Coordinates of C-alpha atoms in Angstrom, one line a residue:
X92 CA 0.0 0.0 0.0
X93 CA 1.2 3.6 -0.9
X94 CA 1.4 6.5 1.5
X95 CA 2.1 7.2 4.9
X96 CA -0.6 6.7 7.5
X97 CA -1.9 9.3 9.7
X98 CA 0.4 9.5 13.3
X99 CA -1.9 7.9 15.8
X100 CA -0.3 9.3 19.1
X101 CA -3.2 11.7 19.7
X102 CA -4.8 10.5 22.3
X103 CA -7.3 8.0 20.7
X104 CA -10.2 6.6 22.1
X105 CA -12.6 3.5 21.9
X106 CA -15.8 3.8 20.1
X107 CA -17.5 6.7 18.4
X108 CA -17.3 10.7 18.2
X109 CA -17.1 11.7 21.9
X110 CA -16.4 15.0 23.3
X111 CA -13.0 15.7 25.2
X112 CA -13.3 19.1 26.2
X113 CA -15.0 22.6 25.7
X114 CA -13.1 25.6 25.5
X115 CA -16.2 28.4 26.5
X116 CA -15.6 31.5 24.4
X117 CA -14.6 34.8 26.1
X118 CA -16.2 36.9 23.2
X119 CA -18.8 37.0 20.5
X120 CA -17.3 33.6 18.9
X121 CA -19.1 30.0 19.8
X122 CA -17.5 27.4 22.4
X123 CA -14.9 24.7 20.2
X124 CA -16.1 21.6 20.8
X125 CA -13.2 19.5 20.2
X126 CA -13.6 15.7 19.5
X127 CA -10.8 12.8 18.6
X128 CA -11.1 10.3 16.4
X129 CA -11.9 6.4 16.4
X130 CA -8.9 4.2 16.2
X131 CA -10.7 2.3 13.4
X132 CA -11.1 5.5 11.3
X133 CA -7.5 6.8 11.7
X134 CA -6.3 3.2 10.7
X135 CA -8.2 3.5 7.0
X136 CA -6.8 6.7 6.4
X137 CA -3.5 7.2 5.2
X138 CA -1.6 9.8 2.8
X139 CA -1.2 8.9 -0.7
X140 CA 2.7 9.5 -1.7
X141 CA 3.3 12.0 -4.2
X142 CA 7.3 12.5 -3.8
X143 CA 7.5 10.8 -7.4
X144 CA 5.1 13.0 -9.2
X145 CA 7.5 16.0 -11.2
X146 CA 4.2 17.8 -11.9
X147 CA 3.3 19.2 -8.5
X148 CA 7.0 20.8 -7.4
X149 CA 6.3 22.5 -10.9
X150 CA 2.9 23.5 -9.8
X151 CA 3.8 24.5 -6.3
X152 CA 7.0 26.7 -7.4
X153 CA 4.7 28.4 -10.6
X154 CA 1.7 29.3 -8.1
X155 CA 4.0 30.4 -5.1
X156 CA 5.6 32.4 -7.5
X157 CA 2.3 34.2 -9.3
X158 CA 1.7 35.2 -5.6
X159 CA 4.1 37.1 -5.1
X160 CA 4.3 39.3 -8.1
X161 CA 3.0 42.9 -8.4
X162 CA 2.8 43.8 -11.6
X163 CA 0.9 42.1 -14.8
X164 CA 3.9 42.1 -16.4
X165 CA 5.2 39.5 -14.0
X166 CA 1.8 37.4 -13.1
X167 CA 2.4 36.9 -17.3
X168 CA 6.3 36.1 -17.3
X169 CA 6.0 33.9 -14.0
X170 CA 2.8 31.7 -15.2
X171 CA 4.0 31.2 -19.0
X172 CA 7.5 30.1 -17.8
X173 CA 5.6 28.1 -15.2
X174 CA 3.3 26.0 -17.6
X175 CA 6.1 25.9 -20.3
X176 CA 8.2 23.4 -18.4
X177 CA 4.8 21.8 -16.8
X178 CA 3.8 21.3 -20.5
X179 CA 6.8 21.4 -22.9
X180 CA 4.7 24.5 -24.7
X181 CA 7.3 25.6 -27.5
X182 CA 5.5 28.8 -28.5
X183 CA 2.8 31.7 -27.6
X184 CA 0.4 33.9 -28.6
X185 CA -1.3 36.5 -27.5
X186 CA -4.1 38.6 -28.7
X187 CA -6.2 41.4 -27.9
X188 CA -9.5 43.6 -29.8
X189 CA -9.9 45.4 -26.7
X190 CA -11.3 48.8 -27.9
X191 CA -11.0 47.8 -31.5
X192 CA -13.7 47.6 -34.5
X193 CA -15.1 44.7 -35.6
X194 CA -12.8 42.0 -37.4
X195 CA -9.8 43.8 -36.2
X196 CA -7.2 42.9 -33.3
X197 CA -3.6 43.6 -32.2
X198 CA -0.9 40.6 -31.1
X199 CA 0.2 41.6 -27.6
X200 CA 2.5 38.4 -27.2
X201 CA 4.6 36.5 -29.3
X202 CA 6.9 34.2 -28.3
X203 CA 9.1 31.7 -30.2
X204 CA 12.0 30.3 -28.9
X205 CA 15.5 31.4 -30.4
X206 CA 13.3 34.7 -31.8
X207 CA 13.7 37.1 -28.9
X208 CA 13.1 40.0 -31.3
X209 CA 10.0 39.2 -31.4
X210 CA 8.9 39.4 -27.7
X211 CA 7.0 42.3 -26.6
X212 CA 7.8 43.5 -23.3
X213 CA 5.1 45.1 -22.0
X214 CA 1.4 45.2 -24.1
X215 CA -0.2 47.5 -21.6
X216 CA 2.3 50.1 -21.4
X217 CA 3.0 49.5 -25.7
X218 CA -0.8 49.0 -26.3
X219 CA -1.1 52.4 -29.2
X220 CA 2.3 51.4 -30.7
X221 CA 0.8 47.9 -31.5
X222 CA 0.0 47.8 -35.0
X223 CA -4.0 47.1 -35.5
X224 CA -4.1 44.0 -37.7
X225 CA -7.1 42.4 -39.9
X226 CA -7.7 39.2 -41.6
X227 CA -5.3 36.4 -41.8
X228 CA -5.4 33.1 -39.8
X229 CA -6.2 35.1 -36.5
X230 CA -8.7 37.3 -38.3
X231 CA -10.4 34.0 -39.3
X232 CA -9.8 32.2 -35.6
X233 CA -11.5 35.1 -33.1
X234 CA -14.7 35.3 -35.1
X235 CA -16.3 33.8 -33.1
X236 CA -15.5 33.5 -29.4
X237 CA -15.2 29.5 -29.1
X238 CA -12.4 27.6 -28.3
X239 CA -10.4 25.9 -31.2
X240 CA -8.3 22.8 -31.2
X241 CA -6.5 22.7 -34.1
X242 CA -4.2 19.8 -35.5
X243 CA -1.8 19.7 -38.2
X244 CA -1.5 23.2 -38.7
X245 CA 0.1 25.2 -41.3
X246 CA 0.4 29.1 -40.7
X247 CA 2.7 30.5 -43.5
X248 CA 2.9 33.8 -45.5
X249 CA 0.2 35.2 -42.8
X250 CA -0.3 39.0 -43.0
X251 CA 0.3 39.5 -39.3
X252 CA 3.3 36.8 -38.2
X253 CA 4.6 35.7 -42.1
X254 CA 6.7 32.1 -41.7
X255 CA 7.2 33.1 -37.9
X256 CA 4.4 30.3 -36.9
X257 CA 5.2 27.7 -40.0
X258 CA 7.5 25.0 -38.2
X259 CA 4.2 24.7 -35.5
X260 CA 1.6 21.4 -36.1
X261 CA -0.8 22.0 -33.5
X262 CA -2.4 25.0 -31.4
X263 CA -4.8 25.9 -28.6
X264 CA -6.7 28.8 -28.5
X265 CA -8.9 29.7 -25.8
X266 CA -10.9 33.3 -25.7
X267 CA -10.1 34.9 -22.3
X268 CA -13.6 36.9 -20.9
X269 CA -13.9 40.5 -19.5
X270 CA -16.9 41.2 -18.1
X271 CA -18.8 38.7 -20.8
X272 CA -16.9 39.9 -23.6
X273 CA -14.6 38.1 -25.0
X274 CA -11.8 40.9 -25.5
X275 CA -8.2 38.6 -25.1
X276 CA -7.0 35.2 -26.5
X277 CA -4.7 32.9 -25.5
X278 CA -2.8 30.7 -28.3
X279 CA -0.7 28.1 -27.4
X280 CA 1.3 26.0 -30.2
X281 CA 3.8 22.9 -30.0
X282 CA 5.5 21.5 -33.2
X283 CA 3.9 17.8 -33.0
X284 CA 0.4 18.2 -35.0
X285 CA -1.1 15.8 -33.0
X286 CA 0.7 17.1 -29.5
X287 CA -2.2 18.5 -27.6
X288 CA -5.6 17.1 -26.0
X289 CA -9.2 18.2 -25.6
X290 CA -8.4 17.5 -22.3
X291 CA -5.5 20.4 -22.7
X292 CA -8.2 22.4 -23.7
X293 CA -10.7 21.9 -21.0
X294 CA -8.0 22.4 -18.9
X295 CA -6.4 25.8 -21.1
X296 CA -9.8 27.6 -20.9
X297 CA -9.9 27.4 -17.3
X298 CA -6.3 28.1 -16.6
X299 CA -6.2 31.3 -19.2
X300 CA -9.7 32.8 -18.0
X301 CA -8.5 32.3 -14.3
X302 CA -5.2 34.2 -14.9
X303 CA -6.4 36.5 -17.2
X304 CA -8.4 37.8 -14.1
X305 CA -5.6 37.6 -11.8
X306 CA -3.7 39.8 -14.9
X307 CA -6.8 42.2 -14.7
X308 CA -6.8 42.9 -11.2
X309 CA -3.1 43.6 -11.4
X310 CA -3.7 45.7 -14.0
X311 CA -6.5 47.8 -12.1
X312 CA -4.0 47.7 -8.7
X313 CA -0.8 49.4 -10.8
X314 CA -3.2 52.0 -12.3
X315 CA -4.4 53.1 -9.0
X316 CA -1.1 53.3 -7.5
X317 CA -0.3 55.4 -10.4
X318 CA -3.2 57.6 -10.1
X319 CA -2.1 57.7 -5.8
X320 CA 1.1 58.5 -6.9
X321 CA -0.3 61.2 -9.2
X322 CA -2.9 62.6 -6.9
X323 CA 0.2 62.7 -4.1
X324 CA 2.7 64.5 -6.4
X325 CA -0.3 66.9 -6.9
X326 CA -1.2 67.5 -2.9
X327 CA 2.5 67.7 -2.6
X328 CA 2.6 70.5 -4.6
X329 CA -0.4 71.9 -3.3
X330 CA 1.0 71.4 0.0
X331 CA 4.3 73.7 -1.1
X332 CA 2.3 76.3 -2.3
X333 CA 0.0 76.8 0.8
X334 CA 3.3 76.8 2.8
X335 CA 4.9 79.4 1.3
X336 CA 1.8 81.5 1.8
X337 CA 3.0 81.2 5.8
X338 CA 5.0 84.0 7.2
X339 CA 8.6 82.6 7.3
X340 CA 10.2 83.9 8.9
X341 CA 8.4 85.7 11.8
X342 CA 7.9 89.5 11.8
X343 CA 9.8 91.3 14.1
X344 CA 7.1 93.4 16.4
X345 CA 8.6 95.6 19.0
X346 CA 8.0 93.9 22.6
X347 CA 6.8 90.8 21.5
X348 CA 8.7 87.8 20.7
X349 CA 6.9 85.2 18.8
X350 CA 6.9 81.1 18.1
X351 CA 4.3 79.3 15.6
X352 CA 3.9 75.6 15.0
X353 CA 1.8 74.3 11.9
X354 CA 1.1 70.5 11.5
X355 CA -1.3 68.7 8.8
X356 CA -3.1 65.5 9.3
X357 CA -1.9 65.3 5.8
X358 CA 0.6 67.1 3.2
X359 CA -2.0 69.8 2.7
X360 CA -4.1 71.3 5.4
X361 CA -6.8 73.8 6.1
X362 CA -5.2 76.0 8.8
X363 CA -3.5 79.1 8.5
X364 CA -2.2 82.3 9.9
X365 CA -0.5 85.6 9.0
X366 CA 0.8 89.0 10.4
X367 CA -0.1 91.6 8.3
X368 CA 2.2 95.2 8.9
X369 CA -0.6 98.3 9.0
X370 CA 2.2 101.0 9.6
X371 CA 5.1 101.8 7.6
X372 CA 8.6 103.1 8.1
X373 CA 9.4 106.4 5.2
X374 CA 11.4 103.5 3.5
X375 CA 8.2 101.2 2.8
X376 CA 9.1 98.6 5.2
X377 CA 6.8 97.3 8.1
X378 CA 7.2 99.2 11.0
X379 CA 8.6 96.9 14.2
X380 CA 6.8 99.5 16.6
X381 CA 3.5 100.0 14.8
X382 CA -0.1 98.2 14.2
X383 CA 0.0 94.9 12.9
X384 CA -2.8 92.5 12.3
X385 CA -2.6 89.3 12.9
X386 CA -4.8 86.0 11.7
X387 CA -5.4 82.7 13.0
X388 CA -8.1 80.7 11.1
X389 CA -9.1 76.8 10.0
X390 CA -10.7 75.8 7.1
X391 CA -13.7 73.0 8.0
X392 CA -12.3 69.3 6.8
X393 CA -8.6 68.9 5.9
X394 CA -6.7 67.7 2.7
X395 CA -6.2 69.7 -0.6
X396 CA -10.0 70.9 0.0
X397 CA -9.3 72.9 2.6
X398 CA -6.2 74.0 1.5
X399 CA -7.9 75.6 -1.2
X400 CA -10.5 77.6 0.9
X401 CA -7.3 78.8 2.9
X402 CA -5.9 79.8 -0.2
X403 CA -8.8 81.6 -0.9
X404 CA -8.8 83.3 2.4
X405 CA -5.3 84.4 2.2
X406 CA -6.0 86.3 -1.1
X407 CA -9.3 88.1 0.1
X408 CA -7.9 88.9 3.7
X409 CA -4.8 90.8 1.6
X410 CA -6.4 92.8 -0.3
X411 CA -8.3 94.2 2.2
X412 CA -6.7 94.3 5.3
X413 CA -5.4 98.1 5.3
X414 CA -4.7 100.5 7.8
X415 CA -8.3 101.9 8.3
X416 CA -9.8 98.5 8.7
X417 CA -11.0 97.5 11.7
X418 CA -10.8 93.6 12.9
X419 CA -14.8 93.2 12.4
X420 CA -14.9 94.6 9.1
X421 CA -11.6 92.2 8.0
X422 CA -13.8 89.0 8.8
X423 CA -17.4 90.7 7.4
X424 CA -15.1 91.4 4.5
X425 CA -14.0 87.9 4.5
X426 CA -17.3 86.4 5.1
X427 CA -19.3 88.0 2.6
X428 CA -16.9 86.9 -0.4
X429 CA -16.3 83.2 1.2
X430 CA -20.5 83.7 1.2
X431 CA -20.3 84.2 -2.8
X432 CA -17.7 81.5 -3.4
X433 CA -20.5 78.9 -2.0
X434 CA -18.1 77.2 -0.9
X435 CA -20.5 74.2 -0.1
X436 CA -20.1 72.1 3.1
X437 CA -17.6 74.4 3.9
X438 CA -16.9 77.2 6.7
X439 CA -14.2 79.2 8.5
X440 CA -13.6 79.8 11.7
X441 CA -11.3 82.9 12.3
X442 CA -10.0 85.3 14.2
X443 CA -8.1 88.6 13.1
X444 CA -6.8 91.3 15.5
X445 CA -4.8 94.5 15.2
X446 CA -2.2 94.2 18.5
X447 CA -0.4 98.4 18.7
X448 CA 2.9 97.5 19.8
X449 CA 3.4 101.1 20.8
X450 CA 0.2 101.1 23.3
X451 CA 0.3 97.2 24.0
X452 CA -3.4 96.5 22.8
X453 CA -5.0 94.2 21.4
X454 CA -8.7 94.8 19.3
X455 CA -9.8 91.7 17.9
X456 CA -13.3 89.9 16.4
X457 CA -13.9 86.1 16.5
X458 CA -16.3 84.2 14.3
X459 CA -16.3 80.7 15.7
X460 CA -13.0 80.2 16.7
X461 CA -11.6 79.0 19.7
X462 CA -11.0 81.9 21.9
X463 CA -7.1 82.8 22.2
X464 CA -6.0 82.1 26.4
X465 CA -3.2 84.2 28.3
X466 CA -0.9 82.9 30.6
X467 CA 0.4 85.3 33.4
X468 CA 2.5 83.3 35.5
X469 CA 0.3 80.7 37.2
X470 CA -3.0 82.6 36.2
X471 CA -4.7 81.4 32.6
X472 CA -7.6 83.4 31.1
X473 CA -9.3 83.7 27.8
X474 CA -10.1 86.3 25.4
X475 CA -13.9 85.2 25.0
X476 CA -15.8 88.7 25.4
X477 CA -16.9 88.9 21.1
X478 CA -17.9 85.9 19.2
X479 CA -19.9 84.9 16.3
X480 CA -21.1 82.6 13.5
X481 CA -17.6 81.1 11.3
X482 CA -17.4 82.5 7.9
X483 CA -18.9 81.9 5.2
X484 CA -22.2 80.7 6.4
X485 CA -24.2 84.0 6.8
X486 CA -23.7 86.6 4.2
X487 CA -25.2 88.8 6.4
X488 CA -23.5 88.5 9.9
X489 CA -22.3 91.1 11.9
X490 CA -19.3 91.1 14.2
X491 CA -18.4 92.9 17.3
X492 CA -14.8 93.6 18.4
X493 CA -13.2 94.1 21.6
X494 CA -9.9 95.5 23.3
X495 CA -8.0 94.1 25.6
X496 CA -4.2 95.9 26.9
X497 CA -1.8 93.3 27.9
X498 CA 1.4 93.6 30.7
X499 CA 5.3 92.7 30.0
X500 CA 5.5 88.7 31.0
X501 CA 2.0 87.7 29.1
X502 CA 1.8 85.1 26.5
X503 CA -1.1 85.0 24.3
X504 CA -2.0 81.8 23.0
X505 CA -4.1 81.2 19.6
X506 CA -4.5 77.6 17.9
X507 CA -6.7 75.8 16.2
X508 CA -9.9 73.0 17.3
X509 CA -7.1 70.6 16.2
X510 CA -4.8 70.8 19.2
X511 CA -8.1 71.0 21.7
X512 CA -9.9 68.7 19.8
X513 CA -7.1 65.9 19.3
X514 CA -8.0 62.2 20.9
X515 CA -6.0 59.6 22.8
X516 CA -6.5 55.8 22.6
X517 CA -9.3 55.7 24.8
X518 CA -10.9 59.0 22.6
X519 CA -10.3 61.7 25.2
X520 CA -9.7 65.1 23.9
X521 CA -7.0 67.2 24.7
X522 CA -9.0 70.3 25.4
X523 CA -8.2 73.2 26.4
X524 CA -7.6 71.7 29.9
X525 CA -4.4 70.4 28.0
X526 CA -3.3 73.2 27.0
X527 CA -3.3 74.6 30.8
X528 CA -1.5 72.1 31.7
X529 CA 1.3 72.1 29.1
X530 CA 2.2 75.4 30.2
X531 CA 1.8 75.4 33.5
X532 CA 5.5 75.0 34.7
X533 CA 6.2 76.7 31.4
X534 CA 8.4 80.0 31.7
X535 CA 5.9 81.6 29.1
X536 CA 8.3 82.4 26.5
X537 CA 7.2 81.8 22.6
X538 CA 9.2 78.9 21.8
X539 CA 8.7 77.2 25.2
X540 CA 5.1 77.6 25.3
X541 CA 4.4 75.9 21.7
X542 CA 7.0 73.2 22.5
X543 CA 5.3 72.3 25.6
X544 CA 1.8 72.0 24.3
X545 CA 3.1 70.2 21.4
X546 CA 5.3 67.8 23.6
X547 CA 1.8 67.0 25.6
X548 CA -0.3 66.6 22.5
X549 CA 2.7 63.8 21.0
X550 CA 2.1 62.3 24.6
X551 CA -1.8 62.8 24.4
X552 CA -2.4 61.1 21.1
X553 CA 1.0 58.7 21.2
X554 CA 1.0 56.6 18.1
X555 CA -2.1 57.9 16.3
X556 CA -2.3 59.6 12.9
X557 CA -3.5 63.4 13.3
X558 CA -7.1 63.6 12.9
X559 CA -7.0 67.4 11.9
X560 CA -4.7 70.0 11.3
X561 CA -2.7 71.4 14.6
X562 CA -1.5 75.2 14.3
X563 CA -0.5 77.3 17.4
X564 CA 0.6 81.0 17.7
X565 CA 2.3 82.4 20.8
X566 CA 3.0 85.8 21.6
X567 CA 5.3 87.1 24.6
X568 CA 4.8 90.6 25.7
X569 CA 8.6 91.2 27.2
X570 CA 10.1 94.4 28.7

């Protein structure tokens, strides 16, 4: 008797099925019931020896291969050199009338052996420098989309291969489907005429059709990597351009030192501030010890959307934000053309402020932005006395202002719903409760006051992609 019989050292016992123990699930998956078999049962079974069979290593090495390849370049290469030593194929043919009229068709493999000039590399990338072919013994072979087994053939002086084919007696060709259609073929050819089987056949339209789908989906997964590729080259660039719309570097302002931090939940993001000089020196250039405004807003959603709205905002805020304009009628300004845009689904929240470096106030409006907090020493408060609707909502909205005078040691804090807003594993938000506490033992300074609430929000959210743009702005009012 062949084979090698089942080891029996598993604990066997007498008589039927019985039950030897019950492992009681711990979540929503039933109790394993696990049960041994008879002795009597085990003894008729035994495995059949295949160690002298050359077939299946071939089998096993070709499919293990297909696997692992990414392209449809290679699924092709891997399975034809696979099935060429299963089968002793000598040649191949492949053909396609994919987008083409009717009668007409283009050869997107040929392969003879000792006639590498006439391989073709890669059909899907050399598809429209194909030549389009009609007629001839293909012409007459994909009329209709049956299989053929063909015997004792003789293919000489075609229009589309010439002698290439002559030495070759016997073929099979099998249409190869897409989505019902018939669109591919796949024509196999040996040089015995009498070499090949309609069991071959059965066997080549299953094998073709199966691998032509496997050839498809590679097809579909290397154009969307190329269009991911595309589409992140594109928000890349988007990504640069929204960047150098920043202010880098930081003005200089008389008594204030100042630290910003912008992040993106991905290359392009929605948030975005500026300092805008309202005074200037006889030169031209800003004035260190004048009015300057200054901007802190977030585009709803994230991504290149968003980064166009901010775009947008950037261009309407400077052209308008002049000397004689007061905070409020920045953001109405804002609002009403963000209004027209119709910028559906969309909104900004904002808020602009002219700070006087020479009187050390502050006049700002807020439409639904976070309110800015100062730290003084120990002491936290926030600048929450205006509010209003975010922009682009209500074409009509109206905006108060107010004016607060700040102290040497200050820091004024502005940042965006994503640093208050941002989630740990067990979908706790930072808050502005985090904030407080990143700057609590904080010496108030710019730089140290965004590094520590960006240190706490890397320990807040540990491993976790951002969920939403993070931009913070501190200002120091020193001596």
């Amino acid at each position: 008797m062949h084979g090698t019989y089942l080891p029996r050292d598993v604990g066997i016992e007498t008589g039927a099925w019985k039950p030897r123990s019950v492992i009681v699930s711990t979540g929503s998956m039933p109790p394993i019931i696990e049960r041994v078999l008879s002795a009597d049962r085990i003894r008729r079974m035994y495995c059949v020896d295949t160690s002298t069979n050359p077939r299946i290593p071939l089998l096993m090495e070709m499919v293990g291969s297909v696997s692992r390849a990414a392209t449809p370049q290679e699924i092709y290469q891997r399975f034809r050199s696979g099935i060429g030593k299963l089968l002793g194929i000598n040649a191949y043919v492949g053909i396609s009338t994919r987008g083409l009229n009717a009668g007409e068709y283009k050869i997107t493999r040929i392969e003879v052996p000792d006639r590498p000039e006439t391989r073709i590399n890669d059909p899907w990338r050399q598809w429209h420098t194909l030549p389009t072919m009609k007629g001839g013994f293909f012409g007459e072979l994909i009329r209709s989309a049956w299989p053929e087994l063909i015997h004792h053939l003789d293919i000489k002086d075609d229009p589309a291969v010439g002698d290439l084919l002559a030495p070759y007696g016997s073929l099979i060709a099998v249409p190869i489907f897409d989505n019902g259609e018939p669109l591919n073929w796949s024509v196999t050819l040996h040089r015995d005429p009498d070499f090949f089987t309609v069991k071959d056949l059965e066997d080549a339209i299953l094998r073709a059709n199966l691998v032509g789908g496997m050839t498809k989906n590679a097809v579909m997964a290397q154009q969307l990597r190329e269009a991911n590729t595309r589409i992140r080259r594109e928000v890349e660039q988007i990504a640069g351009i929204q960047r150098a719309l920043l202010p880098d570097p930081l003005p200089t302002i008389h008594g204030l030192s100042l630290a910003a931090s912008y992040r993106t939940s991905e290359q392009a993001g929605g948030d975005y501030y500026d300092f805008f000089a309202l005074d200037r020196l006889p030169d031209g250039s800003p004035d260190p010890s004048g009015r300057w405004g200054i901007l802190i807003a977030d585009a709803s959603g994230h991504g290149p959307s968003a980064a166009v709205v901010m775009a947008m905002l950037h261009a309407i805020v400077h052209t308008f934000a002049g000397h004689t304009h007061s905070p409020a009628a920045v953001l109405e300004h804002a609002n009403h053309h963000l209004c027209q845009k119709r910028i559906e689904n969309s909104f900004v929240t904002a808020i602009y402020g002219v700070y006087n470096a020479k009187t050390r106030e502050f006049t700002y409006a807020r439409a639904g932005h976070n309110p800015p907090l100062v730290k003084k020493g120990d002491s936290m408060r926030r600048l929450d006395r205006v509010g209003g609707y975010p922009l682009g909502i209500d074409p009509e909205q109206k905006l108060d202002e107010h004016t607060d005078r700040f102290e040497p040691g200050e820091t004024i804090i502005l940042y965006t719903d994503g640093v208050t807003e941002a989630m740990d594993v067990r979908h706790q938000m930072f808050g502005i409760a985090g904030i407080e506490r990143a700057v609590a033992h904080c010496s108030g300074a710019a730089r140290c006051t965004v590094e520590s609430i960006n240190n706490a929000l890397d320990a807040h959210v540990g491993a976790a992609a951002l969920s939403d743009d993070q931009t913070i702005v501190a200002m120091r009012l020193e001596e």
